[in-house]
PDB file of C-alpha atoms and ligand atoms in Angstrom:
ATOM      1  CA  UNK A 285      15.414  31.021 -10.207  1.00 94.00           C
ATOM      2  CA  UNK A 286      13.877  34.185 -11.619  1.00 97.00           C
ATOM      3  CA  UNK A 287      13.287  35.495 -15.134  1.00 98.00           C
ATOM      4  CA  UNK A 288      12.619  39.198 -15.666  1.00 98.00           C
ATOM      5  CA  UNK A 289      12.450  39.272 -19.451  1.00 98.00           C
ATOM      6  CA  UNK A 290       9.950  37.186 -21.402  1.00 97.00           C
ATOM      7  CA  UNK A 291       7.806  38.061 -24.405  1.00 96.00           C
ATOM      8  CA  UNK A 292       4.401  36.716 -25.440  1.00 93.00           C
ATOM      9  CA  UNK A 293       2.409  36.295 -28.644  1.00 87.00           C
ATOM     10  CA  UNK A 294       1.092  39.841 -28.114  1.00 85.00           C
ATOM     11  CA  UNK A 295       4.285  41.218 -29.718  1.00 81.00           C
ATOM     12  CA  UNK A 296       3.581  39.271 -32.958  1.00 79.00           C
ATOM     13  CA  UNK A 297       7.003  37.620 -33.134  1.00 81.00           C
ATOM     14  CA  UNK A 298       6.879  35.335 -30.084  1.00 84.00           C
ATOM     15  CA  UNK A 299       4.711  32.282 -29.465  1.00 88.00           C
ATOM     16  CA  UNK A 300       2.639  31.347 -26.436  1.00 92.00           C
ATOM     17  CA  UNK A 301      -0.070  32.967 -24.383  1.00 95.00           C
ATOM     18  CA  UNK A 302       0.778  34.655 -21.115  1.00 96.00           C
ATOM     19  CA  UNK A 303      -0.739  31.729 -19.216  1.00 97.00           C
ATOM     20  CA  UNK A 304       1.426  29.232 -21.143  1.00 97.00           C
ATOM     21  CA  UNK A 305       4.527  31.165 -20.026  1.00 97.00           C
ATOM     22  CA  UNK A 306       3.377  31.064 -16.424  1.00 98.00           C
ATOM     23  CA  UNK A 307       2.694  27.317 -16.647  1.00 98.00           C
ATOM     24  CA  UNK A 308       6.142  26.706 -18.164  1.00 98.00           C
ATOM     25  CA  UNK A 309       7.738  28.779 -15.396  1.00 98.00           C
ATOM     26  CA  UNK A 310       5.838  26.817 -12.709  1.00 98.00           C
ATOM     27  CA  UNK A 311       7.060  23.559 -14.248  1.00 98.00           C
ATOM     28  CA  UNK A 312      10.631  24.853 -14.124  1.00 97.00           C
ATOM     29  CA  UNK A 313      10.056  25.881 -10.500  1.00 97.00           C
ATOM     30  CA  UNK A 314      10.878  29.543 -11.032  1.00 97.00           C
ATOM     31  CA  UNK A 315      10.381  31.769  -8.005  1.00 98.00           C
ATOM     32  CA  UNK A 316       9.417  34.793 -10.140  1.00 98.00           C
ATOM     33  CA  UNK A 317       8.388  35.333 -13.751  1.00 98.00           C
ATOM     34  CA  UNK A 318       8.139  38.873 -15.076  1.00 98.00           C
ATOM     35  CA  UNK A 319       6.604  39.675 -18.461  1.00 98.00           C
ATOM     36  CA  UNK A 320       8.551  42.322 -20.343  1.00 97.00           C
ATOM     37  CA  UNK A 321       6.773  42.574 -23.655  1.00 95.00           C
ATOM     38  CA  UNK A 322       7.670  45.194 -26.257  1.00 93.00           C
ATOM     39  CA  UNK A 323       6.352  48.717 -26.441  1.00 93.00           C
ATOM     40  CA  UNK A 324       7.523  50.756 -29.388  1.00 91.00           C
ATOM     41  CA  UNK A 325       6.256  53.798 -31.213  1.00 89.00           C
ATOM     42  CA  UNK A 326       8.781  53.460 -34.042  1.00 82.00           C
ATOM     43  CA  UNK A 327       7.123  52.957 -37.371  1.00 76.00           C
ATOM     44  CA  UNK A 328       9.565  50.217 -38.395  1.00 71.00           C
ATOM     45  CA  UNK A 329       8.953  48.281 -35.177  1.00 71.00           C
ATOM     46  CA  UNK A 330       5.195  48.458 -34.802  1.00 72.00           C
ATOM     47  CA  UNK A 331       4.507  45.074 -36.400  1.00 76.00           C
ATOM     48  CA  UNK A 332       6.880  43.537 -33.833  1.00 76.00           C
ATOM     49  CA  UNK A 333       5.296  45.020 -30.738  1.00 78.00           C
ATOM     50  CA  UNK A 334       1.996  45.312 -28.930  1.00 84.00           C
ATOM     51  CA  UNK A 335      -0.403  47.931 -30.123  1.00 85.00           C
ATOM     52  CA  UNK A 336      -0.222  50.542 -27.322  1.00 86.00           C
ATOM     53  CA  UNK A 337      -4.002  50.120 -26.931  1.00 89.00           C
ATOM     54  CA  UNK A 338      -3.414  46.481 -25.914  1.00 92.00           C
ATOM     55  CA  UNK A 339      -1.137  47.402 -23.029  1.00 94.00           C
ATOM     56  CA  UNK A 340      -3.782  47.877 -20.294  1.00 95.00           C
ATOM     57  CA  UNK A 341      -5.300  44.448 -21.151  1.00 95.00           C
ATOM     58  CA  UNK A 342      -1.821  42.892 -20.989  1.00 96.00           C
ATOM     59  CA  UNK A 343      -1.240  44.336 -17.516  1.00 97.00           C
ATOM     60  CA  UNK A 344      -4.688  43.148 -16.362  1.00 97.00           C
ATOM     61  CA  UNK A 345      -4.007  39.635 -17.634  1.00 97.00           C
ATOM     62  CA  UNK A 346      -0.672  39.539 -15.774  1.00 98.00           C
ATOM     63  CA  UNK A 347      -2.430  40.631 -12.577  1.00 98.00           C
ATOM     64  CA  UNK A 348      -5.110  37.948 -13.077  1.00 98.00           C
ATOM     65  CA  UNK A 349      -2.375  35.320 -13.514  1.00 98.00           C
ATOM     66  CA  UNK A 350      -0.636  36.636 -10.425  1.00 98.00           C
ATOM     67  CA  UNK A 351      -3.775  35.973  -8.375  1.00 98.00           C
ATOM     68  CA  UNK A 352      -4.498  32.584  -9.980  1.00 98.00           C
ATOM     69  CA  UNK A 353      -0.974  31.215  -9.547  1.00 98.00           C
ATOM     70  CA  UNK A 354       0.003  33.015  -6.345  1.00 97.00           C
ATOM     71  CA  UNK A 355       0.565  29.780  -4.372  1.00 98.00           C
ATOM     72  CA  UNK A 356       2.951  28.460  -7.068  1.00 98.00           C
ATOM     73  CA  UNK A 357       4.868  31.436  -8.497  1.00 98.00           C
ATOM     74  CA  UNK A 358       5.210  35.192  -8.249  1.00 98.00           C
ATOM     75  CA  UNK A 359       4.026  36.752 -11.536  1.00 98.00           C
ATOM     76  CA  UNK A 360       5.087  40.310 -12.250  1.00 98.00           C
ATOM     77  CA  UNK A 361       4.674  42.595 -15.198  1.00 98.00           C
ATOM     78  CA  UNK A 362       6.688  45.246 -16.987  1.00 98.00           C
ATOM     79  CA  UNK A 363       7.417  46.579 -20.450  1.00 97.00           C
ATOM     80  CA  UNK A 364      10.517  46.575 -22.635  1.00 97.00           C
ATOM     81  CA  UNK A 365      10.290  50.123 -23.919  1.00 96.00           C
ATOM     82  CA  UNK A 366      12.093  50.820 -27.127  1.00 94.00           C
ATOM     83  CA  UNK A 367      13.974  54.100 -26.820  1.00 95.00           C
ATOM     84  CA  UNK A 368      13.666  56.721 -29.504  1.00 90.00           C
ATOM     85  CA  UNK A 369      14.277  60.430 -28.811  1.00 89.00           C
ATOM     86  CA  UNK A 370      11.324  61.157 -31.100  1.00 90.00           C
ATOM     87  CA  UNK A 371       8.765  59.137 -29.144  1.00 92.00           C
ATOM     88  CA  UNK A 372      10.095  59.468 -25.627  1.00 95.00           C
ATOM     89  CA  UNK A 373       7.206  61.653 -24.419  1.00 95.00           C
ATOM     90  CA  UNK A 374       4.647  59.077 -25.528  1.00 94.00           C
ATOM     91  CA  UNK A 375       6.652  56.311 -23.860  1.00 95.00           C
ATOM     92  CA  UNK A 376       6.755  58.226 -20.578  1.00 96.00           C
ATOM     93  CA  UNK A 377       3.033  58.985 -20.769  1.00 95.00           C
ATOM     94  CA  UNK A 378       2.215  55.289 -21.356  1.00 95.00           C
ATOM     95  CA  UNK A 379       4.466  54.012 -18.578  1.00 96.00           C
ATOM     96  CA  UNK A 380       3.258  56.608 -16.069  1.00 95.00           C
ATOM     97  CA  UNK A 381      -0.376  55.621 -16.620  1.00 95.00           C
ATOM     98  CA  UNK A 382       0.264  51.972 -15.681  1.00 96.00           C
ATOM     99  CA  UNK A 383       0.919  50.085 -12.479  1.00 95.00           C
ATOM    100  CA  UNK A 384       4.012  48.158 -13.602  1.00 98.00           C
ATOM    101  CA  UNK A 385       6.584  46.273 -11.552  1.00 98.00           C
ATOM    102  CA  UNK A 386       9.492  47.201 -13.787  1.00 98.00           C
ATOM    103  CA  UNK A 387      10.344  49.084 -16.976  1.00 98.00           C
ATOM    104  CA  UNK A 388      13.187  48.031 -19.231  1.00 98.00           C
ATOM    105  CA  UNK A 389      14.980  50.456 -21.530  1.00 98.00           C
ATOM    106  CA  UNK A 390      16.222  49.077 -24.858  1.00 97.00           C
ATOM    107  CA  UNK A 391      17.793  50.398 -28.022  1.00 96.00           C
ATOM    108  CA  UNK A 392      16.750  48.358 -31.072  1.00 94.00           C
ATOM    109  CA  UNK A 393      16.659  51.068 -33.757  1.00 91.00           C
ATOM    110  CA  UNK A 394      19.243  53.565 -34.940  1.00 90.00           C
ATOM    111  CA  UNK A 395      17.918  56.420 -37.042  1.00 80.00           C
ATOM    112  CA  UNK A 396      14.759  54.373 -37.550  1.00 77.00           C
ATOM    113  CA  UNK A 397      16.872  51.446 -38.786  1.00 79.00           C
ATOM    114  CA  UNK A 398      16.396  48.064 -37.147  1.00 82.00           C
ATOM    115  CA  UNK A 399      19.716  46.647 -35.936  1.00 81.00           C
ATOM    116  CA  UNK A 400      18.242  43.608 -34.283  1.00 80.00           C
ATOM    117  CA  UNK A 401      16.283  41.468 -36.720  1.00 80.00           C
ATOM    118  CA  UNK A 402      17.552  39.039 -39.306  1.00 79.00           C
ATOM    119  CA  UNK A 403      15.943  41.264 -41.937  1.00 79.00           C
ATOM    120  CA  UNK A 404      18.235  44.143 -40.967  1.00 83.00           C
ATOM    121  CA  UNK A 405      21.061  45.604 -43.035  1.00 84.00           C
ATOM    122  CA  UNK A 406      23.291  45.013 -39.983  1.00 82.00           C
ATOM    123  CA  UNK A 407      22.559  41.273 -40.134  1.00 82.00           C
ATOM    124  CA  UNK A 408      23.370  41.292 -43.863  1.00 85.00           C
ATOM    125  CA  UNK A 409      26.724  42.930 -43.133  1.00 85.00           C
ATOM    126  CA  UNK A 410      25.804  46.109 -45.035  1.00 83.00           C
ATOM    127  CA  UNK A 411      26.457  48.611 -42.239  1.00 83.00           C
ATOM    128  CA  UNK A 412      29.780  49.964 -41.067  1.00 87.00           C
ATOM    129  CA  UNK A 413      30.453  48.532 -37.615  1.00 91.00           C
ATOM    130  CA  UNK A 414      32.085  51.727 -36.268  1.00 92.00           C
ATOM    131  CA  UNK A 415      29.002  53.684 -37.318  1.00 92.00           C
ATOM    132  CA  UNK A 416      26.652  51.127 -35.721  1.00 93.00           C
ATOM    133  CA  UNK A 417      28.523  51.077 -32.403  1.00 96.00           C
ATOM    134  CA  UNK A 418      28.957  54.843 -32.217  1.00 96.00           C
ATOM    135  CA  UNK A 419      25.297  55.477 -33.101  1.00 94.00           C
ATOM    136  CA  UNK A 420      24.187  52.805 -30.631  1.00 96.00           C
ATOM    137  CA  UNK A 421      26.329  54.230 -27.804  1.00 97.00           C
ATOM    138  CA  UNK A 422      25.102  57.769 -28.452  1.00 96.00           C
ATOM    139  CA  UNK A 423      21.478  56.550 -28.366  1.00 96.00           C
ATOM    140  CA  UNK A 424      22.099  54.578 -25.171  1.00 97.00           C
ATOM    141  CA  UNK A 425      23.679  57.637 -23.544  1.00 97.00           C
ATOM    142  CA  UNK A 426      20.750  59.819 -24.483  1.00 96.00           C
ATOM    143  CA  UNK A 427      18.307  57.179 -23.130  1.00 97.00           C
ATOM    144  CA  UNK A 428      20.116  57.528 -19.799  1.00 98.00           C
ATOM    145  CA  UNK A 429      19.145  61.202 -19.634  1.00 97.00           C
ATOM    146  CA  UNK A 430      15.592  60.010 -18.869  1.00 97.00           C
ATOM    147  CA  UNK A 431      14.249  58.391 -15.727  1.00 96.00           C
ATOM    148  CA  UNK A 432      11.243  56.407 -16.944  1.00 97.00           C
ATOM    149  CA  UNK A 433      12.992  53.006 -16.905  1.00 98.00           C
ATOM    150  CA  UNK A 434      14.655  50.849 -14.241  1.00 98.00           C
ATOM    151  CA  UNK A 435      16.784  48.398 -16.222  1.00 98.00           C
ATOM    152  CA  UNK A 436      19.128  48.734 -19.187  1.00 98.00           C
ATOM    153  CA  UNK A 437      18.351  45.678 -21.341  1.00 98.00           C
ATOM    154  CA  UNK A 438      20.967  43.744 -23.370  1.00 98.00           C
ATOM    155  CA  UNK A 439      23.406  46.662 -23.204  1.00 97.00           C
ATOM    156  CA  UNK A 440      25.944  45.511 -25.829  1.00 97.00           C
ATOM    157  CA  UNK A 441      23.283  44.298 -28.285  1.00 97.00           C
ATOM    158  CA  UNK A 442      25.000  45.232 -31.610  1.00 96.00           C
ATOM    159  CA  UNK A 443      27.462  42.343 -31.128  1.00 97.00           C
ATOM    160  CA  UNK A 444      24.523  39.953 -31.648  1.00 95.00           C
ATOM    161  CA  UNK A 445      25.562  38.902 -35.171  1.00 94.00           C
ATOM    162  CA  UNK A 446      29.211  38.386 -34.303  1.00 94.00           C
ATOM    163  CA  UNK A 447      30.955  41.758 -34.659  1.00 94.00           C
ATOM    164  CA  UNK A 448      32.403  42.746 -31.299  1.00 96.00           C
ATOM    165  CA  UNK A 449      32.995  46.352 -30.253  1.00 96.00           C
ATOM    166  CA  UNK A 450      36.373  47.800 -31.206  1.00 96.00           C
ATOM    167  CA  UNK A 451      38.455  49.203 -28.369  1.00 95.00           C
ATOM    168  CA  UNK A 452      37.096  52.785 -28.736  1.00 96.00           C
ATOM    169  CA  UNK A 453      33.564  51.319 -28.618  1.00 96.00           C
ATOM    170  CA  UNK A 454      34.504  49.358 -25.476  1.00 97.00           C
ATOM    171  CA  UNK A 455      35.621  52.634 -23.916  1.00 97.00           C
ATOM    172  CA  UNK A 456      32.221  54.001 -24.888  1.00 97.00           C
ATOM    173  CA  UNK A 457      30.471  51.146 -23.045  1.00 98.00           C
ATOM    174  CA  UNK A 458      32.569  51.816 -19.934  1.00 97.00           C
ATOM    175  CA  UNK A 459      31.507  55.496 -20.132  1.00 97.00           C
ATOM    176  CA  UNK A 460      27.892  54.366 -20.402  1.00 98.00           C
ATOM    177  CA  UNK A 461      28.355  52.157 -17.327  1.00 98.00           C
ATOM    178  CA  UNK A 462      29.604  55.138 -15.353  1.00 98.00           C
ATOM    179  CA  UNK A 463      26.456  57.000 -16.357  1.00 98.00           C
ATOM    180  CA  UNK A 464      24.331  53.982 -15.382  1.00 98.00           C
ATOM    181  CA  UNK A 465      25.921  54.072 -11.950  1.00 98.00           C
ATOM    182  CA  UNK A 466      25.408  57.830 -11.592  1.00 98.00           C
ATOM    183  CA  UNK A 467      21.765  57.464 -12.609  1.00 98.00           C
ATOM    184  CA  UNK A 468      21.346  54.479 -10.267  1.00 98.00           C
ATOM    185  CA  UNK A 469      19.990  52.107 -12.911  1.00 98.00           C
ATOM    186  CA  UNK A 470      20.129  48.288 -13.021  1.00 98.00           C
ATOM    187  CA  UNK A 471      21.807  46.262 -15.792  1.00 98.00           C
ATOM    188  CA  UNK A 472      20.218  43.115 -17.163  1.00 98.00           C
ATOM    189  CA  UNK A 473      22.215  39.935 -17.725  1.00 98.00           C
ATOM    190  CA  UNK A 474      20.403  38.685 -20.828  1.00 98.00           C
ATOM    191  CA  UNK A 475      21.279  35.161 -21.951  1.00 97.00           C
ATOM    192  CA  UNK A 476      19.608  35.260 -25.373  1.00 97.00           C
ATOM    193  CA  UNK A 477      23.031  36.148 -26.791  1.00 97.00           C
ATOM    194  CA  UNK A 478      24.183  32.548 -26.156  1.00 97.00           C
ATOM    195  CA  UNK A 479      21.791  31.538 -28.930  1.00 97.00           C
ATOM    196  CA  UNK A 480      22.881  34.219 -31.417  1.00 95.00           C
ATOM    197  CA  UNK A 481      25.941  34.043 -33.704  1.00 95.00           C
ATOM    198  CA  UNK A 482      28.043  35.803 -31.019  1.00 96.00           C
ATOM    199  CA  UNK A 483      27.308  32.954 -28.521  1.00 97.00           C
ATOM    200  CA  UNK A 484      27.823  35.250 -25.539  1.00 97.00           C
ATOM    201  CA  UNK A 485      25.444  36.799 -23.013  1.00 98.00           C
ATOM    202  CA  UNK A 486      24.672  40.537 -22.947  1.00 98.00           C
ATOM    203  CA  UNK A 487      26.710  42.168 -21.495  1.00 98.00           C
ATOM    204  CA  UNK A 488      30.048  40.427 -22.086  1.00 98.00           C
ATOM    205  CA  UNK A 489      31.945  38.981 -19.089  1.00 97.00           C
ATOM    206  CA  UNK A 490      34.321  41.947 -19.351  1.00 97.00           C
ATOM    207  CA  UNK A 491      31.503  44.502 -19.081  1.00 98.00           C
ATOM    208  CA  UNK A 492      29.776  42.467 -16.379  1.00 98.00           C
ATOM    209  CA  UNK A 493      33.006  42.574 -14.339  1.00 98.00           C
ATOM    210  CA  UNK A 494      33.056  46.343 -14.840  1.00 98.00           C
ATOM    211  CA  UNK A 495      29.430  46.508 -13.613  1.00 98.00           C
ATOM    212  CA  UNK A 496      30.461  44.629 -10.468  1.00 98.00           C
ATOM    213  CA  UNK A 497      33.433  46.941  -9.860  1.00 98.00           C
ATOM    214  CA  UNK A 498      31.136  49.945 -10.160  1.00 98.00           C
ATOM    215  CA  UNK A 499      28.565  48.381  -7.803  1.00 98.00           C
ATOM    216  CA  UNK A 500      25.794  48.359 -10.426  1.00 98.00           C
ATOM    217  CA  UNK A 501      22.933  45.998  -9.468  1.00 98.00           C
ATOM    218  CA  UNK A 502      22.048  43.268 -11.957  1.00 98.00           C
ATOM    219  CA  UNK A 503      18.880  41.389 -12.848  1.00 98.00           C
ATOM    220  CA  UNK A 504      18.430  38.302 -15.032  1.00 97.00           C
ATOM    221  CA  UNK A 505      16.380  37.794 -18.200  1.00 98.00           C
ATOM    222  CA  UNK A 506      16.223  34.976 -20.750  1.00 98.00           C
ATOM    223  CA  UNK A 507      14.439  37.149 -23.342  1.00 97.00           C
ATOM    224  CA  UNK A 508      12.312  34.061 -24.072  1.00 96.00           C
ATOM    225  CA  UNK A 509      10.156  34.267 -27.187  1.00 94.00           C
ATOM    226  CA  UNK A 510       8.567  30.834 -26.545  1.00 95.00           C
ATOM    227  CA  UNK A 511       7.316  29.250 -23.298  1.00 96.00           C
ATOM    228  CA  UNK A 512       9.848  26.407 -23.498  1.00 96.00           C
ATOM    229  CA  UNK A 513      12.771  28.852 -23.208  1.00 96.00           C
ATOM    230  CA  UNK A 514      11.575  30.532 -19.997  1.00 97.00           C
ATOM    231  CA  UNK A 515      14.400  30.599 -17.458  1.00 96.00           C
ATOM    232  CA  UNK A 516      16.847  29.218 -20.026  1.00 95.00           C
ATOM    233  CA  UNK A 517      20.539  29.467 -19.082  1.00 95.00           C
ATOM    234  CA  UNK A 518      19.862  30.654 -15.554  1.00 94.00           C
ATOM    235  CA  UNK A 519      22.627  28.348 -14.247  1.00 95.00           C
ATOM    236  CA  UNK A 520      25.102  29.725 -16.787  1.00 96.00           C
ATOM    237  CA  UNK A 521      24.093  33.240 -15.815  1.00 96.00           C
ATOM    238  CA  UNK A 522      24.621  32.458 -12.147  1.00 97.00           C
ATOM    239  CA  UNK A 523      28.149  31.200 -12.919  1.00 97.00           C
ATOM    240  CA  UNK A 524      28.914  34.397 -14.850  1.00 97.00           C
ATOM    241  CA  UNK A 525      27.546  36.548 -12.028  1.00 98.00           C
ATOM    242  CA  UNK A 526      29.553  34.719  -9.389  1.00 97.00           C
ATOM    243  CA  UNK A 527      32.721  34.950 -11.487  1.00 97.00           C
ATOM    244  CA  UNK A 528      32.154  38.716 -11.760  1.00 97.00           C
ATOM    245  CA  UNK A 529      31.763  38.938  -7.973  1.00 97.00           C
ATOM    246  CA  UNK A 530      27.973  39.181  -7.613  1.00 98.00           C
ATOM    247  CA  UNK A 531      26.165  37.557  -4.710  1.00 97.00           C
ATOM    248  CA  UNK A 532      22.711  39.048  -5.331  1.00 97.00           C
ATOM    249  CA  UNK A 533      20.218  39.620  -8.104  1.00 97.00           C
ATOM    250  CA  UNK A 534      17.755  42.481  -8.164  1.00 98.00           C
ATOM    251  CA  UNK A 535      13.997  41.991  -8.452  1.00 98.00           C
ATOM    252  CA  UNK A 536      11.243  44.595  -8.800  1.00 98.00           C
ATOM    253  CA  UNK A 537       7.786  45.097  -7.358  1.00 98.00           C
ATOM    254  CA  UNK A 538       5.814  48.227  -8.216  1.00 97.00           C
ATOM    255  CA  UNK A 539       9.062  49.804  -9.437  1.00 97.00           C
ATOM    256  CA  UNK A 540      10.795  49.222  -6.095  1.00 98.00           C
ATOM    257  CA  UNK A 541      13.842  46.995  -5.844  1.00 98.00           C
ATOM    258  CA  UNK A 542      14.247  43.798  -3.869  1.00 97.00           C
ATOM    259  CA  UNK A 543      17.387  41.681  -3.605  1.00 97.00           C
ATOM    260  CA  UNK A 544      17.680  37.949  -3.910  1.00 97.00           C
ATOM    261  CA  UNK A 545      20.744  35.911  -2.899  1.00 96.00           C
ATOM    262  CA  UNK A 546      22.133  33.722  -5.682  1.00 93.00           C
TER     263      UNK A 546
HETATM  264 ZN1   ZN B 689      15.155  43.665 -26.752  1.00 83.17          ZN
HETATM  265 ZN1   ZN B 690      13.179  41.336 -25.318  1.00 83.17          ZN
END
């Protein structure tokens, strides 16, 4: 079992120290645990992410834990980088200066507006769903013009609160998948969606099947925000992957890919 997407108390909206996550992962007998804490330069998201000045200390702590626990688990470290066309240069500069195992690319904000949190207008039902999906897809497509990340995180995220993409939006996701394949990126199967109103992983089984048909590699992440949810739903994820036709998961070490049979 592996988990390539966990947060820590450094992002101010998750609980648990990095060591507590590692201990929880050892107890659950995970083969690999990869930290993927938030990095954002968006004003609206700063209180929910690490201060960029904390990032080198975070990477050092992950490397210390890797050495301490090396006979029990493989600890790796990356960042979930929030995409914004405005701050992309700073994101690239930060990522390039670090020795990371993996970089995730995420879209959480549209026009500076949070579409993820329970404080958002999207959660309150105040945004037009066609606008949200079209703006989200356009942002995702423009993220794919850059090469600083390895994995597309929770790709159909706007469905989180229960509104699924309309059929034109689904066509948009398929277009995005074709671009993901062209750019040779990995898609994350993120099971946090099971615990949201939509009660479905990101991406949906339909999009995951499309990923498999296109030969896009997939990794797994729980998106845990507490140590007790590390590795959560891995079995469910494995069933979804097998149903879609996958036999392997992708892991990362120093930004290079490794495959693991499931
Ligand atoms: Zn995220
Ligand atoms: Zn996350």
